[in-house]
Coordinates of C-alpha atoms in Angstrom, one line a residue:
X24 CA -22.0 232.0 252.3
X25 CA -25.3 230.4 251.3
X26 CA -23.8 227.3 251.5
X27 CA -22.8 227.5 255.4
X28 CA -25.8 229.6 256.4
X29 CA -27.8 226.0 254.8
X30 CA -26.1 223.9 256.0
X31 CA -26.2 225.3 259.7
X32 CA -30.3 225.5 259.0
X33 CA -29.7 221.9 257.7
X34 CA -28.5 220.8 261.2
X35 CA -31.0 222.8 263.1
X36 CA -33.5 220.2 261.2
X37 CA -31.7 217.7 262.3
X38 CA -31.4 218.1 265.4
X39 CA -35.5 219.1 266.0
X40 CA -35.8 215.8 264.6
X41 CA -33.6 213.9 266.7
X42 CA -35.0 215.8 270.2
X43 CA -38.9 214.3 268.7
X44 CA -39.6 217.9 267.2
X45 CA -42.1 217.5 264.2
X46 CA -41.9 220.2 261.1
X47 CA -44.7 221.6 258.6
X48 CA -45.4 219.5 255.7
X49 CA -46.9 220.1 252.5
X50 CA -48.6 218.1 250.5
X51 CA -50.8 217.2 248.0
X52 CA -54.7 215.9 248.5
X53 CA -56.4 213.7 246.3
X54 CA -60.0 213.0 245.8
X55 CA -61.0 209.0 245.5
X56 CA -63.6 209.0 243.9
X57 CA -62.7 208.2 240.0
X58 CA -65.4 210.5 238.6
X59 CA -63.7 213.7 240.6
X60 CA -60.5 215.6 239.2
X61 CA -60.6 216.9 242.6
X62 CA -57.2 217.8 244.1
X63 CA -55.3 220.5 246.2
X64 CA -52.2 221.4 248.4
X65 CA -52.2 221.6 252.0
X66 CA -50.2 222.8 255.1
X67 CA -50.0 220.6 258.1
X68 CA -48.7 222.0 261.1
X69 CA -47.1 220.4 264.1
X70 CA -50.6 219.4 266.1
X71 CA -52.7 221.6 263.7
X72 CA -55.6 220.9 260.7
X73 CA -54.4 220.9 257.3
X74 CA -54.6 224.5 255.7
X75 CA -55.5 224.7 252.2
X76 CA -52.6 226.8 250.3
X77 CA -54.0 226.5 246.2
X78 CA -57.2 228.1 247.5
X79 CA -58.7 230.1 244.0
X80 CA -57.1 227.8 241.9
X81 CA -59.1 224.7 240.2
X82 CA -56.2 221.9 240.8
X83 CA -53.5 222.1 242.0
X84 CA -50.8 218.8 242.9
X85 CA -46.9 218.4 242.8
X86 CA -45.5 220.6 245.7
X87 CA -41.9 221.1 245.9
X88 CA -40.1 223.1 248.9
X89 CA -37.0 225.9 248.1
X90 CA -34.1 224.9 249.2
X91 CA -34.4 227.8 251.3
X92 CA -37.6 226.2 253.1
X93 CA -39.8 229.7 251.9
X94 CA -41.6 228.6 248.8
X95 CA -43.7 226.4 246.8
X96 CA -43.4 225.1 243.2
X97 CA -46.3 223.0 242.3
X98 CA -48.4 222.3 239.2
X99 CA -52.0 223.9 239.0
X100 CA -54.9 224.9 236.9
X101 CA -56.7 227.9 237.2
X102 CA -59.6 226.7 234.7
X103 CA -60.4 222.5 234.8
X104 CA -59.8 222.8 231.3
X105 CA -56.6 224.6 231.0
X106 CA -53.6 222.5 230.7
X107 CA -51.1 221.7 234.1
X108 CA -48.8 224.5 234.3
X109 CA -46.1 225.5 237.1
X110 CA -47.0 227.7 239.5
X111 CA -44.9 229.0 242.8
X112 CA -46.3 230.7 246.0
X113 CA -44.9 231.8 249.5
X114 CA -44.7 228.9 251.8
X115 CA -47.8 230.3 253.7
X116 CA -49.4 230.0 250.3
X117 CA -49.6 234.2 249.8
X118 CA -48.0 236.2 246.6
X119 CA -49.0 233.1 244.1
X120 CA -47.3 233.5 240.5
X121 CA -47.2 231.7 237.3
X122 CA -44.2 230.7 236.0
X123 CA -44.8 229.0 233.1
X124 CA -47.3 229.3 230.2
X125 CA -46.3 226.9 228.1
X126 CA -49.5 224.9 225.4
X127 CA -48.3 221.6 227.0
X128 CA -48.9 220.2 230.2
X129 CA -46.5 220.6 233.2
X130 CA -45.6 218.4 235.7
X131 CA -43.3 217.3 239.0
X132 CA -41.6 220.4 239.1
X133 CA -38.3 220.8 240.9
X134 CA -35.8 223.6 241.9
X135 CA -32.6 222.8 240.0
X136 CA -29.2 224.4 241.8
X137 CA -27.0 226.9 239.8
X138 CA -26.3 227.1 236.6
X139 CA -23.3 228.8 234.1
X140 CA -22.0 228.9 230.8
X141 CA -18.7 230.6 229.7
X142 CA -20.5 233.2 227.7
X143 CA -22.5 235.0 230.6
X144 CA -21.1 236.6 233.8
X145 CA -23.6 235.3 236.7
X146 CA -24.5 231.8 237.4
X147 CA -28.7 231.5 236.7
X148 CA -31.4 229.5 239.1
X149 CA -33.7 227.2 237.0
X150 CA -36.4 224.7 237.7
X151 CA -37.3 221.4 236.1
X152 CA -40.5 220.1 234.9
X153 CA -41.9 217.3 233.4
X154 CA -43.9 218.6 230.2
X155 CA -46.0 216.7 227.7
X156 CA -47.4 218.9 224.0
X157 CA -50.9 217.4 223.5
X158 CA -49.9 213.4 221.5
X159 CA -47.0 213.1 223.0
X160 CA -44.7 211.4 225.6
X161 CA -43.7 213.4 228.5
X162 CA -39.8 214.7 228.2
X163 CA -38.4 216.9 230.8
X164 CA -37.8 220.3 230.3
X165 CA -36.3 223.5 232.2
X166 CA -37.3 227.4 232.4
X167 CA -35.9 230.1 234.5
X168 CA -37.5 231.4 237.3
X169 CA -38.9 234.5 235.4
X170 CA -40.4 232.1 233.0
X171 CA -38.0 232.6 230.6
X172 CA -35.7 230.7 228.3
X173 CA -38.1 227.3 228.0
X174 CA -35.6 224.1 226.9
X175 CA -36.3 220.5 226.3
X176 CA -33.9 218.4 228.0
X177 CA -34.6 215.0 227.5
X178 CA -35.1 213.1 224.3
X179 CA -36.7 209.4 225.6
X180 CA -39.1 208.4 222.6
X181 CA -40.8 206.5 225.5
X182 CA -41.0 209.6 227.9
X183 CA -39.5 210.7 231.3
X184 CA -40.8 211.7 234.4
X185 CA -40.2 212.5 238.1
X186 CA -37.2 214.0 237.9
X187 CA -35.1 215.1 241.7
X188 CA -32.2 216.7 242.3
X189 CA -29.0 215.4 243.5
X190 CA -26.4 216.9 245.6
X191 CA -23.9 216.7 242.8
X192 CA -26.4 218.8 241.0
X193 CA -27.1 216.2 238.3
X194 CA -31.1 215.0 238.3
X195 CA -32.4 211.6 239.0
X196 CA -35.7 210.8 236.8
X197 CA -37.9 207.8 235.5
X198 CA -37.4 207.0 232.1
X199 CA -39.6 205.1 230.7
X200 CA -39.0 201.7 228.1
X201 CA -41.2 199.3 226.2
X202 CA -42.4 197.4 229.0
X203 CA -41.3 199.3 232.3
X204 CA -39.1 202.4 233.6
X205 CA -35.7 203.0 235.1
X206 CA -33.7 205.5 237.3
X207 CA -31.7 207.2 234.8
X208 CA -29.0 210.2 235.6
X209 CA -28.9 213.3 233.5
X210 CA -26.9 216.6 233.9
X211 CA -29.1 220.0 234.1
X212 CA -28.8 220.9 230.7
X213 CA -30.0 217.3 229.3
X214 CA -26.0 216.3 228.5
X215 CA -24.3 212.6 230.1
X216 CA -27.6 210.9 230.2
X217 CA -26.5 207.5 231.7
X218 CA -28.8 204.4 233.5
X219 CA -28.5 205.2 237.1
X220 CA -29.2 201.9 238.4
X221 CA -29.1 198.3 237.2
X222 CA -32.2 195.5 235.9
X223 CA -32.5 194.3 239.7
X224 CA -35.6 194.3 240.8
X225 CA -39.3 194.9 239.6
X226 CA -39.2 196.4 236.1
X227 CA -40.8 199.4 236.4
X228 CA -39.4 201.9 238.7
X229 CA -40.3 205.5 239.4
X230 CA -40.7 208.5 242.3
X231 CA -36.8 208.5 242.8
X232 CA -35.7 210.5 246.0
X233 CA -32.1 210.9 247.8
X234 CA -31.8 210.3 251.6
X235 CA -29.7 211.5 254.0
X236 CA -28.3 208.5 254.2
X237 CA -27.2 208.8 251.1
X238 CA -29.4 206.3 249.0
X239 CA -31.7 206.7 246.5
X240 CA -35.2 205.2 247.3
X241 CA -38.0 204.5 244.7
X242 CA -41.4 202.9 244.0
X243 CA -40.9 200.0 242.2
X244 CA -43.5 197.5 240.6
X245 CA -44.0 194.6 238.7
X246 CA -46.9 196.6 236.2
X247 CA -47.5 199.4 236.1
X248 CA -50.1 200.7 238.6
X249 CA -52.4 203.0 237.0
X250 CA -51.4 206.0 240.3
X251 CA -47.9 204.9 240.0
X252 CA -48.0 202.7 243.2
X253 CA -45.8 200.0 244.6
X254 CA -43.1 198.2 246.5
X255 CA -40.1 200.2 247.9
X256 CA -36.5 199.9 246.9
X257 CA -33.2 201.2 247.0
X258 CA -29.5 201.6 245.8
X259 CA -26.9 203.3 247.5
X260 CA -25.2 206.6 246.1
X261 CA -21.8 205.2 246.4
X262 CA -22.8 201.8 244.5
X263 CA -25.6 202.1 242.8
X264 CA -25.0 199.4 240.2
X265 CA -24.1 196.2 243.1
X266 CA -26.4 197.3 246.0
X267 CA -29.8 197.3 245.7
X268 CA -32.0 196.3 248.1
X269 CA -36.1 195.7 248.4
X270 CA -37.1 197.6 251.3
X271 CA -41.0 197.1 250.9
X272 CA -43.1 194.5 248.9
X273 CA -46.8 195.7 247.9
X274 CA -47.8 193.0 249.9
X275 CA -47.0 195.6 252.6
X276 CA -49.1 198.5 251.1
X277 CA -48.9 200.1 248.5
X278 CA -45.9 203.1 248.3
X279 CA -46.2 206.3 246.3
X280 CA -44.1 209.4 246.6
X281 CA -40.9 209.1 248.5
X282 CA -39.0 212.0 249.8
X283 CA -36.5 212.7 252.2
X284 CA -36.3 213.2 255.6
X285 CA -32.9 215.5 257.6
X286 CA -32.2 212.5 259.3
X287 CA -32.1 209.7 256.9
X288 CA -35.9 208.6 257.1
X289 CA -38.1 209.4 254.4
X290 CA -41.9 210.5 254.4
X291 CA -43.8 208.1 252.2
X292 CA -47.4 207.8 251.1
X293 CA -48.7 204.2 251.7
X294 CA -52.3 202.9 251.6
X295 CA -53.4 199.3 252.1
X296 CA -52.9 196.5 249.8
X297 CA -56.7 195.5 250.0
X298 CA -58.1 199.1 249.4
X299 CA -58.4 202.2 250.7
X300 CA -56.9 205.9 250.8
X301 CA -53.1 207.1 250.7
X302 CA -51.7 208.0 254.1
X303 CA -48.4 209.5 255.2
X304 CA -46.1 207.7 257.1
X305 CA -42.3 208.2 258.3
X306 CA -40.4 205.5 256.6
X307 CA -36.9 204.4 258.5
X308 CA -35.0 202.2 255.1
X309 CA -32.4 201.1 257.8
X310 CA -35.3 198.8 259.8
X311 CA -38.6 199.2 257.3
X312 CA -40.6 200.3 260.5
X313 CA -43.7 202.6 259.3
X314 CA -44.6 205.4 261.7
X315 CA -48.1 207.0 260.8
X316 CA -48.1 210.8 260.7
X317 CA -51.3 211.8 258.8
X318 CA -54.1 210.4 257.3
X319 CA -57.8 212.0 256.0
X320 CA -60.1 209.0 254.9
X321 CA -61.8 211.6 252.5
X322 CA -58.5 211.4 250.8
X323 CA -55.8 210.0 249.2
X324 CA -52.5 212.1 251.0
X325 CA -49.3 211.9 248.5
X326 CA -46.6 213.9 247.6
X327 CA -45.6 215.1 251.4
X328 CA -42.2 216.8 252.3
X329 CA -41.0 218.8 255.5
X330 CA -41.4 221.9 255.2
X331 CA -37.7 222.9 256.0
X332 CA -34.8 224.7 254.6
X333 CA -31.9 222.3 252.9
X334 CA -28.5 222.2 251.5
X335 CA -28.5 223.3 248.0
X336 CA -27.1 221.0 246.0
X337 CA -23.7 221.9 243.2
X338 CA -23.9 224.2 240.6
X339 CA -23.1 222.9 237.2
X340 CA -21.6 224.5 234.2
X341 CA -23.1 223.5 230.6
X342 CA -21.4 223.2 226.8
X343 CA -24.8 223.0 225.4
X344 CA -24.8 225.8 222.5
X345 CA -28.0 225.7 220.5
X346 CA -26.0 227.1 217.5
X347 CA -24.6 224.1 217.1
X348 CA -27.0 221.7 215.6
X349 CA -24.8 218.3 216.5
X350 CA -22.9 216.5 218.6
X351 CA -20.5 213.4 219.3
X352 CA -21.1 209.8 220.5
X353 CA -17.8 208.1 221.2
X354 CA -16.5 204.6 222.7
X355 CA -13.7 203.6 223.8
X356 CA -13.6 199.2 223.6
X357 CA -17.4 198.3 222.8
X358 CA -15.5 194.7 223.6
X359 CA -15.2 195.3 227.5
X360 CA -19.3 194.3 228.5
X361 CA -21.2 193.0 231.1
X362 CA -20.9 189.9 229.5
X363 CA -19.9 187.2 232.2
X364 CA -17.3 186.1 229.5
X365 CA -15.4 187.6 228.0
X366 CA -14.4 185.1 225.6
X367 CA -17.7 185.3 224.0
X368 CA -17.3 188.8 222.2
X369 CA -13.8 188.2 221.3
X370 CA -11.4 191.2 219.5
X371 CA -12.9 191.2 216.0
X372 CA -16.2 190.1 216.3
X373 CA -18.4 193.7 215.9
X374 CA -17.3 195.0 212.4
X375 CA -20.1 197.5 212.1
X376 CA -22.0 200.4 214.0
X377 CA -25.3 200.6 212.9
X378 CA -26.9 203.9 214.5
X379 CA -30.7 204.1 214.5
X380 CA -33.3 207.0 214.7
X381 CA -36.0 206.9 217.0
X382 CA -39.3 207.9 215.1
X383 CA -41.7 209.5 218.1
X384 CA -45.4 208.9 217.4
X385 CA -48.3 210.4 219.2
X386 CA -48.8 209.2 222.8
X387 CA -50.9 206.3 223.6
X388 CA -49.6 204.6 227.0
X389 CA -47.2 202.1 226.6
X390 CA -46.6 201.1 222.7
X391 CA -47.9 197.4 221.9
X392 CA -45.2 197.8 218.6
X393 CA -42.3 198.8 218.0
X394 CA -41.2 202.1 218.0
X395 CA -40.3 203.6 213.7
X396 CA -36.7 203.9 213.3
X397 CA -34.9 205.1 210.4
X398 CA -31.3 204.8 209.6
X399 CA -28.4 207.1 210.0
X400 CA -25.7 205.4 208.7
X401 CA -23.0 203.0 209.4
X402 CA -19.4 202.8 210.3
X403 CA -16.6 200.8 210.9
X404 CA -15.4 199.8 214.6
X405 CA -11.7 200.0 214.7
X406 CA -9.6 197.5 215.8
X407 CA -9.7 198.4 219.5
X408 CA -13.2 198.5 219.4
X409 CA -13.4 202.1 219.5
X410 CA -15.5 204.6 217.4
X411 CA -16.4 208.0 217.1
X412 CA -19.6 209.6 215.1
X413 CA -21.2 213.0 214.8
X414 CA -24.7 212.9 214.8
X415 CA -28.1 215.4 214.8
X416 CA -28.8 216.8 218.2
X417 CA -32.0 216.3 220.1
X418 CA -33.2 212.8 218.7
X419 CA -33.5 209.9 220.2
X420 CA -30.2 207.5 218.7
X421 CA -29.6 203.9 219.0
X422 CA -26.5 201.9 218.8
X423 CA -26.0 198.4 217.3
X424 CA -22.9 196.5 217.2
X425 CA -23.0 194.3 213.6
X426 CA -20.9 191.4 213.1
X427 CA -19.4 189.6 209.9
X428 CA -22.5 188.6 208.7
X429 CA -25.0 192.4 209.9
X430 CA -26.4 190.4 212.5
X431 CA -26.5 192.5 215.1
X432 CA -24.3 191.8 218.6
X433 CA -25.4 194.5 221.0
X434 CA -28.0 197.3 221.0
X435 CA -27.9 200.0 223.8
X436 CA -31.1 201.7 225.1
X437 CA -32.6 205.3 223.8
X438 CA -29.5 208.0 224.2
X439 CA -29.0 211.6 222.5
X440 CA -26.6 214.4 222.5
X441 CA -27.3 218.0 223.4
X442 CA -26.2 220.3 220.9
X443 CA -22.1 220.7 221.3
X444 CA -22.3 217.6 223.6
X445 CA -18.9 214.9 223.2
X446 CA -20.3 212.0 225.3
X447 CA -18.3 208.9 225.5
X448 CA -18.9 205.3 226.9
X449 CA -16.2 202.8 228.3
X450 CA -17.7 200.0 226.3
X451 CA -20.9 198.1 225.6
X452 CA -23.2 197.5 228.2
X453 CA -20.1 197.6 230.5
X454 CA -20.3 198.5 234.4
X455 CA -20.6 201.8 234.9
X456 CA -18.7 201.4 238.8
X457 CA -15.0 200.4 237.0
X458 CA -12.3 202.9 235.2
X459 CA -11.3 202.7 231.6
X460 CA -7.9 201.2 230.7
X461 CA -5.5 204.0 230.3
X462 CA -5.2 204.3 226.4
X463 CA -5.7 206.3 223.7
X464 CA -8.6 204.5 221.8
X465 CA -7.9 204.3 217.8
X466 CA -11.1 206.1 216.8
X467 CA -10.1 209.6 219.0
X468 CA -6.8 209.7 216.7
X469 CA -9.0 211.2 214.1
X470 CA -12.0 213.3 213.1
X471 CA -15.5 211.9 214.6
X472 CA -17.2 210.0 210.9
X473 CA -20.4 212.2 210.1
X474 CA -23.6 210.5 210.1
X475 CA -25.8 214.1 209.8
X476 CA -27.8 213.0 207.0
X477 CA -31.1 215.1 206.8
X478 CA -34.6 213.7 208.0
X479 CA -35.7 213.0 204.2
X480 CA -32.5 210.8 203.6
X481 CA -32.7 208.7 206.7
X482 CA -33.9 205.2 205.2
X483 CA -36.4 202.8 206.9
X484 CA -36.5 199.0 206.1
X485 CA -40.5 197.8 206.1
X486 CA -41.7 194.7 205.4
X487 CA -44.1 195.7 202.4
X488 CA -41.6 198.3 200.8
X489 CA -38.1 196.0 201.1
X490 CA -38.8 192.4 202.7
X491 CA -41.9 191.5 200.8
X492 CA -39.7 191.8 196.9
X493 CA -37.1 190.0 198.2
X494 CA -39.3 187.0 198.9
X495 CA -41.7 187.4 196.1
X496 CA -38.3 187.1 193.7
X497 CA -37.1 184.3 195.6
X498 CA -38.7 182.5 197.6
X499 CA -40.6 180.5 195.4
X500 CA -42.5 182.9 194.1
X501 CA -43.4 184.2 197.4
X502 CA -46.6 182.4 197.6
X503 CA -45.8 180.9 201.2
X504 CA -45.4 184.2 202.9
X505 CA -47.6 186.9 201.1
X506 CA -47.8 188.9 204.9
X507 CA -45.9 190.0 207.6
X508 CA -48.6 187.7 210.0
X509 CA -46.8 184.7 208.2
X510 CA -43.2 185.3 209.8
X511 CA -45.1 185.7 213.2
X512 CA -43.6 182.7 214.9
X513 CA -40.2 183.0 212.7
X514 CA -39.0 185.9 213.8
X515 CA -37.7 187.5 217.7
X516 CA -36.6 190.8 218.4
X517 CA -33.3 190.0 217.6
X518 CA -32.6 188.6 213.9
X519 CA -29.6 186.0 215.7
X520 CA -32.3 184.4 217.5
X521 CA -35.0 184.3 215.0
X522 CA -35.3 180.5 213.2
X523 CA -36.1 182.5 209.7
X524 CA -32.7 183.6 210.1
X525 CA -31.1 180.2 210.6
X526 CA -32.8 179.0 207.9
X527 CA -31.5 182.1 205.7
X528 CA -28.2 180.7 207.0
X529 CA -28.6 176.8 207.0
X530 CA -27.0 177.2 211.2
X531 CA -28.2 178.8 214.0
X532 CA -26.6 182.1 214.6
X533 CA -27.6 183.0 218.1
X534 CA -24.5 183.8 220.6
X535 CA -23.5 182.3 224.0
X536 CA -25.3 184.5 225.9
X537 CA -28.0 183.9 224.0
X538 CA -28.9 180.7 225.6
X539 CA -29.9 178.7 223.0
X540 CA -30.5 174.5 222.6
X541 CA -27.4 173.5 220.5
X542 CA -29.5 170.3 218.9
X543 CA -31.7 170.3 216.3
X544 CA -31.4 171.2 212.7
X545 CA -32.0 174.1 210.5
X546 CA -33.6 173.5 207.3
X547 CA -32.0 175.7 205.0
X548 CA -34.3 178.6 202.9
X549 CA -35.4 179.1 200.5
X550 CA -35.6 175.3 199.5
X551 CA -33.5 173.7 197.3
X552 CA -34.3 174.5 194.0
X553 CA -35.0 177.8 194.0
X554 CA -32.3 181.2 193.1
X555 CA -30.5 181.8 196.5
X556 CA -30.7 185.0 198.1
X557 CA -27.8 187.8 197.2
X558 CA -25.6 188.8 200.1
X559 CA -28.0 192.0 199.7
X560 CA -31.3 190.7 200.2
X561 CA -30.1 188.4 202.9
X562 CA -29.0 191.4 204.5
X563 CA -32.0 193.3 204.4
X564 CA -34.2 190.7 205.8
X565 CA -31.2 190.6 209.0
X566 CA -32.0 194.4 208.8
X567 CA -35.2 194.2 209.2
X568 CA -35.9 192.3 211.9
X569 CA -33.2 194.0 214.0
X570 CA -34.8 197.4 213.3
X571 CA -38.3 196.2 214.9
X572 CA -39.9 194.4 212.0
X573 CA -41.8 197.3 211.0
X574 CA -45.1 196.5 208.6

């Protein structure tokens, strides 16, 4: 019934639209001035002033509108020093109530749609958040309405942000890497977390929102812009992977804050690209054409959205059971790739899975090293390509295809598993747009191999602790490479590409797709003379460097 009765309001919007009919808006208000914390969430109604709705509290930023069009989650302080937490109020800004109360900040809250488990009898509403403990990365994070029931969702040692929901009921977010961010897709419960989009594009994108028109619109950048600021560009739902498409350059101005409009438009926050404040405007993605709708000088104006009841999005049931404390990463052919040929990761080729612990540290920005990783184990590929592990819940996990020699092939980015999760991948690095073949992969035929050692067992390779006795037993005595500054311009993030590891080799051991010059010659190490590495310490210098070439 709800769904009809929103869907009929739905078209009411649309049509108010269409006929030149403006709608309320919320959103959020800014102060400029870099010494001021200042900020606040307004009302604007057709041909009225702004109304202040957070009145009594001392921030308050983030709005986000019911799908019923009647409330307000947003982030707020009462006290400047108290951390962000998530608030909601009437959409006239009356009977204001704290929802969470949690000794982390909270962020970018969202209404999530429906959610069940077989284990209870009613479905339960929840909302979203992004939260981040005091030295650490943000991860998102769900609560029920009452307050109750607080989960972590997302395990990205990097951090996540901005998360949306989908009609589908799955969430859009930014997840952030190394050097940029992504869309990434994630199910309610923190389960099927998969890249949403591909590498086209700036590198860092964030402030994901779904249209009308069915595509998914962000801010996207070349660095990242210290109030998250950018270009514009999209992807449609139904092709995410082959269709995107720059819809705004910062050249244009300077984008922030995306969200959708009934009729396929979207309200968007731009401000100049020489300077100046944030100002709303009505965004069309078909034609690029900017329509002003508000703007306070005194100001920066982000974060707006129509005031308007919408479709809620699916429910979506959940196997996550925090009795378990595991789950299962499976592939089916980690041979089919986005390689462009085929040819060069031939049947055979990967021999190992090496599967890596993410090591969080406390937050500082984006990390200028690598992040610590430890080791769960290894495992045999099958035949097919296929393999199947059981691994810890809630950590971040990294994948690396090994070949003959433990070099490693193919690495995938930072994934987990909820506890109880199976999650499976076609392949490595494969599109995500095509079927699997229609077999029963080798690895399935049997139980999933357990790599569930505890924290104290997982092994890290360092340079001081494992590389540096290797070379001081034989490398001549070690006395050409006493640091880890002295393999500087020796080593890449990859050990196949690295010329210390040709030398270990006497050949160059990068792959096609690699890209490498094929002359020149490799001057074998150690020199001749000296007591040849084992297969072992060969093996832990390959190790190393794959791992991050931690001190």
């Amino acid at each position: 019934m709800w769904r009809s009765v929103s869907g009929l309001l739905w078209a009411l919007t649309m049509a108010r639209l269409a006929a030149g009919a403006d709608l309320p808006l919320v959103f959020t208000q800014v102060s400029p001035d870099p010494a001021s914390s200042a900020c606040r969430i307004v009302r604007l109604a057709p041909g009225g002033s702004p109304k202040v709705l957070s009145q009594g509290l001392a921030a308050a930023r983030d709005p986000h509108v019911s799908f019923d069009g009647q409330r307000i989650l947003f982030s707020g302080k009462r006290a400047p020093s108290d951390p962000w937490q998530i608030f909601e109020m009437e959409a006239d800004g009356s009977r204001l109530r704290q929802i969470t109360r949690a000794a982390m900040d909270c962020r970018t809250p969202i209404y999530q749609s429906s959610l069940y488990i077989l284990s209870s009898d009613q479905p339960w509403h929840q909302i979203a958040f992004a939260g981040a403990a005091p030295g650490s990365t943000p991860a998102l994070y769900s609560v029920r309405l009452d307050g109750s029931d607080l989960r972590r969702l997302t395990y990205n040692p990097y951090g996540d942000a901005d998360p949306v929901v989908m009609e589908d009921g799955r969430m859009l977010y930014a997840a952030f890497r190394e050097a940029g961010s992504s869309v990434f897709s994630v199910n309610l419960d923190g389960t099927d977390v998969a890249r949403y989009t591909s590498d086209g594009g700036a590198p860092f994108r964030r402030m994901p929102c779904v249209t009308a028109g069915r595509l998914v619109v962000f801010v996207e950048s070349e660095t990242a812009a210290e109030d998250g600021g950018g270009g514009l560009g999209s992807v449609s739902l139904r092709r995410p992977f082959h269709s995107y498409r720059r819809l705004a350059s910062p050249g244009d101005g300077f984008y922030h804050s995306p969200s959708p409009l009934p009729g396929g438009e979207i309200l968007v926050s731009r401000r100049p690209a020489g300077g100046g404040t944030y100002g709303i405007y009505r965004f069309d993605p078909a034609t690029g054409r900017a329509e002003a709708v508000f703007d306070d000088p005194r100001w920066h104006d982000i974060q707006a959205q129509v005031l308007a009841p919408r479709p809620e999005p699916d429910g979506r049931s959940s196997v996550v059971d925090a009795k378990e404390p595991t789950g299962i990463l499976y592939c089916l052919n980690a041979y089919v790739t986005d390689l462009p040929r085929r040819e060069w990761l031939p049947p055979g080729s990967a021999r190992r899975l090496r599967v890596i612990e993410g090591v969080p540290e406390a937050a500082s920005g984006r990390r200028a090293r690598p992040l610590p990783v430890r080791i769960l184990g290894e495992v045999t590929v099958e035949e097919d390509g296929s393999f199947q592990i059981r691994v810890p819940a809630n950590i971040p996990i990294q994948l690396q295809l090994l070949d003959e020699d433990g070099l490693a092939l193919r690495s995938c980015r930072w994934i987990w598993v909820r506890n109880r999760e199976n999650r499976g991948c076609i392949g490595c690095h494969e599109d995500p747009e095509l079927a699997p073949e229609n077999r029963l992969a080798e690895a399935l035929t049997r139980p999933a191999m357990n790599l569930t050692l505890p924290p104290e067992r997982r092994r890290m390779t360092r340079f001081e602790q494992d590389v540096a006795p290797v070379l001081t037993a034989r490398c001549a005595g070690g006395a050409c490479h006493k640091s880890i500054s002295d393999f500087q311009a020796q080593i890449t993030d990859q050990a196949r590409t690295s010329p210390l590891v040709w030398r270990l080799f006497g050949r160059k051991t990068g792959r096609p797709w690699d890209a490498l010059p094929a002359n020149g010659t490799v001057a074998p190490m150690p020199p001749p003379g000296a007591a040849p590495l084992t297969d072992e310490e060969r093996r832990t210098i390959l190790e190393w460097i794959d791992l991050g070439a931690q001190p």
